Amino acid sequence: CVFWLLFPREGFTEKQKQQRMPPTALVVGQSVMKAFQHLSTQDLHTRRVEEAYRVVVECITAVDPAMRLYMFGSTAVYGVHEKGSDVDFVALSKTDVEDGKGEDAGTQVAKGLQAEFLGKLARVVRQKHLSWNVEEVRRTRVPVIRVKGGSSVDFDITVNRRNGVRNSALLRAYFEQDPPCRWLSMGVKRWSKRAGLNASVVGGSITSYGFNLMVVYYLLQRGALRFIEPHAIDVANVAPVPPYLPLEPPRNDGAELGEQVLDFLAFYMHEFDAARHVVSLSRPGITTKEQLNWTKNAEDLARMNGEKINYQWCIEDPYELNLNVGRNVTPLKRDFLRKHLEKARETALLTTT
Ligand code: GTP
Ligand code: MG
Ligand code: MG
C-alpha cells in the first residue's frame, strides 16, 4: 500500500542525539511507525490463521463433536494477525455460548474437568501432528495446552472459559471506536516485551492483556474513548473467527501517535496514583484500592497457587472476580516499570536502539 512508502527514513537528528534533548512528539511517532515498517510487506489478514483454526477444529471434533471453537487474544483484539504472535483458542460448549454473559466457574472441580478434556485433546493433536510439540500446562490458574506447530503458528487452547473471548471482544470494541489507537497498543506491547516488562519474557510481570487494559484505561481517562459496560459483552454475539479490521497508517504522519505515546508515559509516571488507584474498565471514572479491598492487609493474606499476590500496581480484570492482572508486580518490579516508563520517553518506546 502506497501510504507506507511515505514512512520516514530518519528518526532522531544528529543534533538531538548529541544534545540528548527529549524528542518531539513527531519524532517519537515516526520512530514508532518505523519500528512497524515490516508490517507493510506482511499480509495482516486474519484469514492467515484460519488454517490453524481448521486444524484445531478437526482435533476438537475428534474429542467432542458438539464443542465450538473461538479465537481470542491479539488476533481478535486488533482484527489483524501479526506474524510471530501466538493464537489463543478456546473450546466452548453450546450452553457456554448460549449463556454468553455467564460467569466462568473457578472451582477445582471445573479445573479438573477442563484438564481432562485438554488431556484428551493433547493426545489427538499428538496423533494427528507427530512433529508438533504439545505441552499440557496444569499449574496455571487456567488449564491450557500450548502447541508449537513448527513452521505454522503456535497456539494456546483452553476450554469452557468465556472470559478470554469476552475480554478480547471488550478491548476490540474499544479499539473499534478509534482504530488508530491500536498503534499505541502495539507500540506499548512491543516496548513491554523488549524492556523485559512483559510476562511473556523472563523476569516480566504484566501480560500483553494487562498492558492493553492500561492503554484503554488511559484513553478513557483522557476522554478519547467512550465507556463500555463490560457486562454488555455477550459471547453469543461474538464471531468465532474475528473479522479483519484493516490497519491504516497513523494519522498526521505519526504526530498524533507520538503525542499519545508521550502522554501515555506521562500519565503512568505522574498522574496515575498507583498507591491508591486501580486501572479498571469495570466502571467509569476512578476506582480505588480501598473500594476493592486490595489493601496491605489483603496482600499479606492472599496467595494463589502458593504464589504471592501483590497490590502494588493494580489492574482490575473486568470479568474475573477479585483478580489483579498486575498481581505479579512486586515493589521491585514496580520500580523497574517506573524506570522504563521514564526511559521510554527518550527512546520512543525503545524504537531508536
Ligand atoms: P500477544 O500474545 O503478546 O501478542 O498478546 P495478546 O493480546 O494475545 O495477549 P495475551 O496473550 O497476554 O492474552 C490473551 C488472553 O489471555 C487475554 O485475552 C486474556 O483472556 C488472557 N490473559 C492473559 N493474561 C492474563 C492475565 O494476567 N489475567 C487474566 N485473567 N487473563 C489473562
Ligand atoms: Mg496471545
Ligand atoms: Mg497466548
XYZ file of C-alpha atoms and ligand atoms in Angstrom:
387
model
C 0.000 0.000 0.000
C 1.355 3.372 -1.050
C 0.962 5.066 2.339
C 3.771 3.010 3.698
C 6.147 4.456 1.148
C 5.737 7.779 2.901
C 7.303 6.378 6.025
C 10.178 8.459 7.318
C 13.633 7.030 6.958
C 15.161 9.175 9.665
C 14.364 9.167 13.368
C 16.414 11.432 15.565
C 18.559 14.230 14.126
C 22.276 14.282 14.957
C 21.692 17.440 16.948
C 19.048 15.778 19.074
C 21.272 12.779 19.703
C 24.188 14.996 20.772
C 22.200 17.300 22.999
C 20.073 14.452 24.456
C 17.049 16.660 24.080
C 13.757 14.867 24.647
C 12.444 14.096 21.181
C 9.374 15.884 19.902
C 6.045 14.095 19.538
C 6.502 13.928 15.766
C 9.913 12.293 16.112
C 8.561 9.799 18.646
C 5.573 8.953 16.458
C 7.701 8.466 13.369
C 10.172 6.338 15.244
C 7.388 4.040 16.472
C 5.969 3.885 12.938
C 9.364 2.890 11.607
C 9.566 0.043 14.106
C 6.439 -1.405 12.494
C 7.603 -0.851 8.925
C 7.937 -4.600 8.410
C 4.141 -4.863 8.635
C 3.841 -3.035 5.318
C 5.025 -6.130 3.458
C 3.032 -8.592 5.572
C -0.409 -9.960 4.967
C -2.162 -8.978 8.195
C -5.497 -10.501 7.238
C -6.976 -12.768 9.877
C -7.588 -15.417 7.166
C -3.917 -16.315 7.651
C -4.858 -18.045 10.909
C -7.995 -19.678 9.554
C -5.912 -22.675 8.542
C -4.786 -23.110 12.158
C -8.434 -22.710 13.182
C -9.497 -25.544 10.847
C -6.751 -27.816 12.156
C -7.761 -27.206 15.781
C -11.465 -27.675 14.951
C -10.627 -31.064 13.466
C -8.869 -32.143 16.670
C -11.619 -30.778 18.924
C -14.285 -32.573 16.868
C -12.443 -35.846 17.376
C -12.777 -35.398 21.152
C -16.313 -33.959 21.237
C -18.162 -33.017 18.026
C -20.531 -30.710 19.929
C -17.800 -28.300 21.019
C -17.309 -24.977 19.227
C -14.010 -23.190 18.750
C -13.394 -19.483 19.391
C -10.327 -17.410 18.637
C -9.374 -14.625 21.045
C -6.288 -12.677 22.194
C -4.422 -10.229 19.940
C -5.899 -11.518 16.658
C -9.397 -10.755 17.983
C -8.424 -7.537 19.785
C -6.707 -5.941 16.771
C -8.524 -7.725 13.954
C -5.152 -8.393 12.330
C -2.662 -11.177 12.743
C 0.958 -10.215 13.279
C 3.463 -12.848 12.238
C 5.045 -14.432 15.305
C 2.089 -13.760 17.604
C 0.566 -16.850 19.140
C -3.133 -17.532 18.602
C -5.399 -18.105 21.572
C -8.232 -20.626 21.162
C -10.982 -21.761 23.490
C -13.365 -24.680 23.025
C -16.858 -23.835 24.265
C -19.952 -25.965 24.645
C -23.299 -24.931 23.158
C -24.525 -23.847 26.594
C -21.339 -21.831 27.260
C -22.112 -19.838 24.114
C -25.853 -19.504 24.696
C -25.205 -18.300 28.236
C -22.684 -15.872 26.762
C -22.742 -13.447 29.688
C -22.385 -16.177 32.278
C -19.587 -16.294 34.809
C -16.795 -18.833 34.383
C -16.554 -21.445 37.109
C -13.301 -21.198 39.035
C -13.708 -24.289 41.202
C -11.214 -27.141 41.449
C -13.870 -29.469 40.011
C -14.260 -27.231 36.935
C -10.487 -27.024 36.551
C -10.259 -30.826 36.801
C -12.847 -31.332 34.056
C -11.090 -28.807 31.838
C -7.737 -30.538 32.359
C -9.363 -33.875 31.497
C -10.748 -32.559 28.195
C -7.423 -30.945 27.364
C -5.605 -34.201 28.119
C -7.735 -35.996 25.515
C -7.266 -33.136 23.082
C -3.489 -33.185 23.572
C -3.470 -36.888 22.684
C -5.411 -36.270 19.467
C -3.164 -33.359 18.451
C -0.063 -35.504 19.027
C -1.540 -38.361 16.975
C -2.534 -36.170 14.054
C 0.557 -33.982 14.055
C 3.540 -36.057 15.017
C 6.158 -33.344 14.708
C 4.349 -30.770 16.848
C 5.272 -30.010 20.405
C 2.249 -30.249 22.694
C 2.572 -29.226 26.316
C -0.139 -29.571 28.965
C 0.152 -26.754 31.484
C -1.711 -27.518 34.687
C -0.039 -25.289 37.216
C -1.602 -22.095 35.887
C -4.819 -20.506 37.118
C -6.471 -21.775 33.959
C -5.540 -25.206 32.491
C -4.164 -24.780 28.983
C -2.334 -26.725 26.285
C 0.453 -24.985 24.396
C 1.087 -26.168 20.880
C 4.220 -25.289 18.938
C 3.346 -26.200 15.395
C 6.738 -25.905 13.732
C 6.510 -23.609 10.726
C 2.804 -22.962 11.243
C 1.556 -20.716 14.035
C 1.802 -21.528 17.731
C -1.338 -21.609 19.779
C -2.811 -21.983 23.254
C -6.043 -23.911 23.782
C -8.292 -23.608 26.827
C -11.773 -24.993 27.371
C -15.147 -23.888 28.793
C -13.914 -20.393 29.611
C -15.769 -17.432 28.145
C -13.785 -14.695 29.845
C -10.967 -14.607 27.287
C -13.464 -14.232 24.444
C -15.321 -11.559 26.385
C -12.281 -9.525 27.431
C -10.872 -9.647 23.884
C -14.255 -8.541 22.472
C -14.357 -5.708 25.017
C -10.870 -4.479 24.066
C -11.768 -4.784 20.403
C -14.982 -2.796 20.892
C -12.847 -0.023 22.418
C -10.318 -0.076 19.573
C -13.157 -0.065 17.028
C -14.233 3.298 18.477
C -10.913 4.682 17.243
C -8.957 2.101 15.197
C -5.672 4.100 15.057
C -5.399 3.627 18.847
C -4.197 0.123 18.003
C -0.860 1.706 17.132
C -0.436 2.937 20.692
C -1.338 -0.504 21.985
C 1.016 -2.272 19.588
C 3.824 0.169 20.391
C 3.341 -0.361 24.131
C 3.209 -4.145 23.730
C 6.377 -4.236 21.643
C 8.147 -1.985 24.172
C 6.974 -4.094 27.127
C 8.480 -7.213 25.543
C 11.780 -5.552 24.666
C 12.082 -3.861 28.051
C 11.560 -7.160 29.869
C 8.349 -5.959 31.481
C 6.021 -8.335 29.607
C 5.173 -11.581 31.360
C 5.967 -13.494 28.152
C 9.680 -12.760 28.670
C 11.890 -13.888 31.559
C 11.546 -11.548 34.535
C 8.439 -9.858 33.122
C 5.371 -9.299 35.273
C 2.445 -7.880 33.236
C 0.891 -9.747 30.292
C 0.084 -8.086 26.955
C -3.511 -8.244 28.100
C -2.598 -6.221 31.204
C -0.836 -3.597 29.077
C -3.934 -3.374 26.868
C -6.086 -2.706 29.922
C -3.612 0.062 30.852
C -3.793 1.579 27.358
C -7.605 1.601 27.263
C -7.852 2.930 30.833
C -5.519 5.801 29.912
C -7.607 6.614 26.803
C -10.810 6.556 28.883
C -9.323 8.886 31.468
C -8.451 11.287 28.658
C -11.967 11.112 27.234
C -10.592 9.713 23.974
C -12.934 6.681 24.201
C -16.487 6.224 25.461
C -17.037 3.838 28.372
C -18.457 0.397 27.532
C -20.221 -1.639 30.192
C -18.265 -4.951 30.349
C -21.447 -6.834 31.226
C -22.901 -5.902 27.821
C -20.386 -8.149 26.032
C -22.091 -11.423 25.133
C -20.218 -14.394 23.643
C -23.407 -15.285 21.739
C -22.817 -12.123 19.654
C -19.099 -12.654 19.040
C -17.804 -14.213 15.801
C -15.746 -17.392 16.437
C -13.112 -16.197 13.946
C -12.560 -12.465 14.434
C -13.292 -10.311 11.372
C -10.405 -8.452 9.777
C -10.053 -4.781 10.742
C -7.588 -3.179 8.288
C -4.753 -1.265 9.892
C -4.286 2.132 8.277
C -1.063 4.083 8.755
C -1.148 6.510 11.704
C -2.692 9.941 11.151
C -0.716 13.174 10.572
C 2.466 11.354 9.666
C 2.711 9.955 13.201
C 2.468 13.246 15.119
C -0.747 12.217 16.838
C 0.648 8.789 17.739
C 3.760 10.446 19.169
C 1.648 12.743 21.319
C -0.348 9.776 22.569
C 2.788 7.810 23.401
C 4.309 10.704 25.368
C 1.030 11.418 27.126
C 0.559 7.716 27.982
C 4.018 7.664 29.575
C 3.365 10.929 31.446
C 0.029 9.598 32.678
C 1.523 6.484 34.257
C 4.599 8.323 35.569
C 2.929 11.360 37.111
C -0.850 11.160 37.144
C -1.927 7.620 37.885
C -1.817 7.280 41.660
C -0.560 3.689 41.949
C -0.608 3.854 45.745
C -4.363 4.459 45.877
C -5.911 3.828 42.465
C -6.675 0.841 40.253
C -6.529 0.600 36.466
C -10.070 -0.533 35.783
C -12.534 -0.867 32.914
C -15.249 -2.133 35.237
C -16.787 1.274 35.888
C -16.272 4.790 34.535
C -14.077 7.214 36.476
C -11.734 6.328 39.321
C -11.604 3.008 41.156
C -9.710 2.904 44.446
C -7.876 0.001 46.083
C -9.960 0.635 49.169
C -13.132 0.011 47.154
C -11.888 -3.435 46.094
C -10.262 -4.197 49.429
C -6.919 -4.537 47.661
C -5.101 -3.340 50.718
C -1.844 -4.051 52.506
C -3.709 -6.395 54.796
C -5.265 -8.361 51.929
C -1.864 -8.542 50.271
C -0.361 -10.169 53.350
C -3.094 -12.804 53.364
C -3.667 -13.504 49.687
C -1.973 -16.280 47.789
C -2.780 -18.008 44.516
C -1.347 -21.458 43.763
C 1.114 -20.750 46.552
C 2.313 -17.557 44.896
C 2.113 -14.150 46.499
C -0.444 -11.666 45.179
C 0.791 -8.097 45.075
C -1.336 -4.970 45.155
C 1.435 -2.563 44.161
C 0.302 -1.981 40.589
C -3.364 -2.783 40.380
C -5.232 -3.705 37.199
C -8.750 -4.993 37.756
C -9.879 -7.788 35.462
C -13.282 -6.761 34.068
C -14.649 -10.320 34.205
C -12.757 -12.363 36.790
C -13.886 -11.863 40.339
C -11.285 -10.181 42.539
C -8.370 -10.688 40.141
C -5.490 -8.249 39.897
C -3.909 -8.629 36.448
C -0.918 -6.797 37.967
C -0.620 -9.349 40.797
C 2.964 -10.275 39.892
C 4.220 -6.707 40.131
C 6.333 -6.712 43.289
C 7.656 -3.427 44.745
C 10.913 -4.072 42.877
C 9.124 -4.716 39.572
C 7.013 -1.598 40.091
C 10.194 0.480 40.383
C 11.548 -1.284 37.296
C 8.350 -0.363 35.434
C 8.689 3.293 36.514
C 12.326 3.421 35.355
C 11.323 2.040 31.996
C 8.425 4.470 31.641
C 10.898 7.268 32.207
C 13.436 5.889 29.745
C 10.783 5.211 27.116
C 10.376 8.923 26.527
C 13.893 9.363 25.220
C 13.947 6.086 23.318
C 10.475 6.481 21.790
C 9.351 3.200 23.395
C 12.707 1.594 22.649
C 12.375 2.080 18.921
C 15.564 4.068 18.458
C 18.051 1.447 19.583
P 0.418 -11.411 22.464
O 0.096 -12.865 22.611
O 1.573 -10.972 23.308
O 0.538 -10.966 21.053
O -0.817 -10.580 23.037
P -2.321 -10.946 23.332
O -3.128 -9.718 23.035
O -2.745 -12.210 22.670
O -2.377 -11.078 24.888
P -2.149 -12.265 25.878
O -1.557 -13.437 25.190
O -1.472 -11.665 27.067
O -3.619 -12.575 26.340
C -4.520 -13.344 25.634
C -5.674 -13.681 26.546
O -5.192 -14.395 27.670
C -6.399 -12.478 27.123
O -7.489 -12.122 26.295
C -6.841 -12.952 28.475
O -8.086 -13.590 28.389
C -5.831 -13.997 28.864
N -4.859 -13.402 29.803
C -3.609 -13.037 29.546
N -3.013 -12.559 30.638
C -3.896 -12.608 31.618
C -3.868 -12.269 32.999
O -2.856 -11.812 33.551
N -5.018 -12.458 33.698
C -6.139 -12.953 33.102
N -7.245 -13.079 33.806
N -6.187 -13.315 31.829
C -5.095 -13.147 31.090
Mg -1.769 -14.091 22.648
Mg -1.437 -16.839 24.420
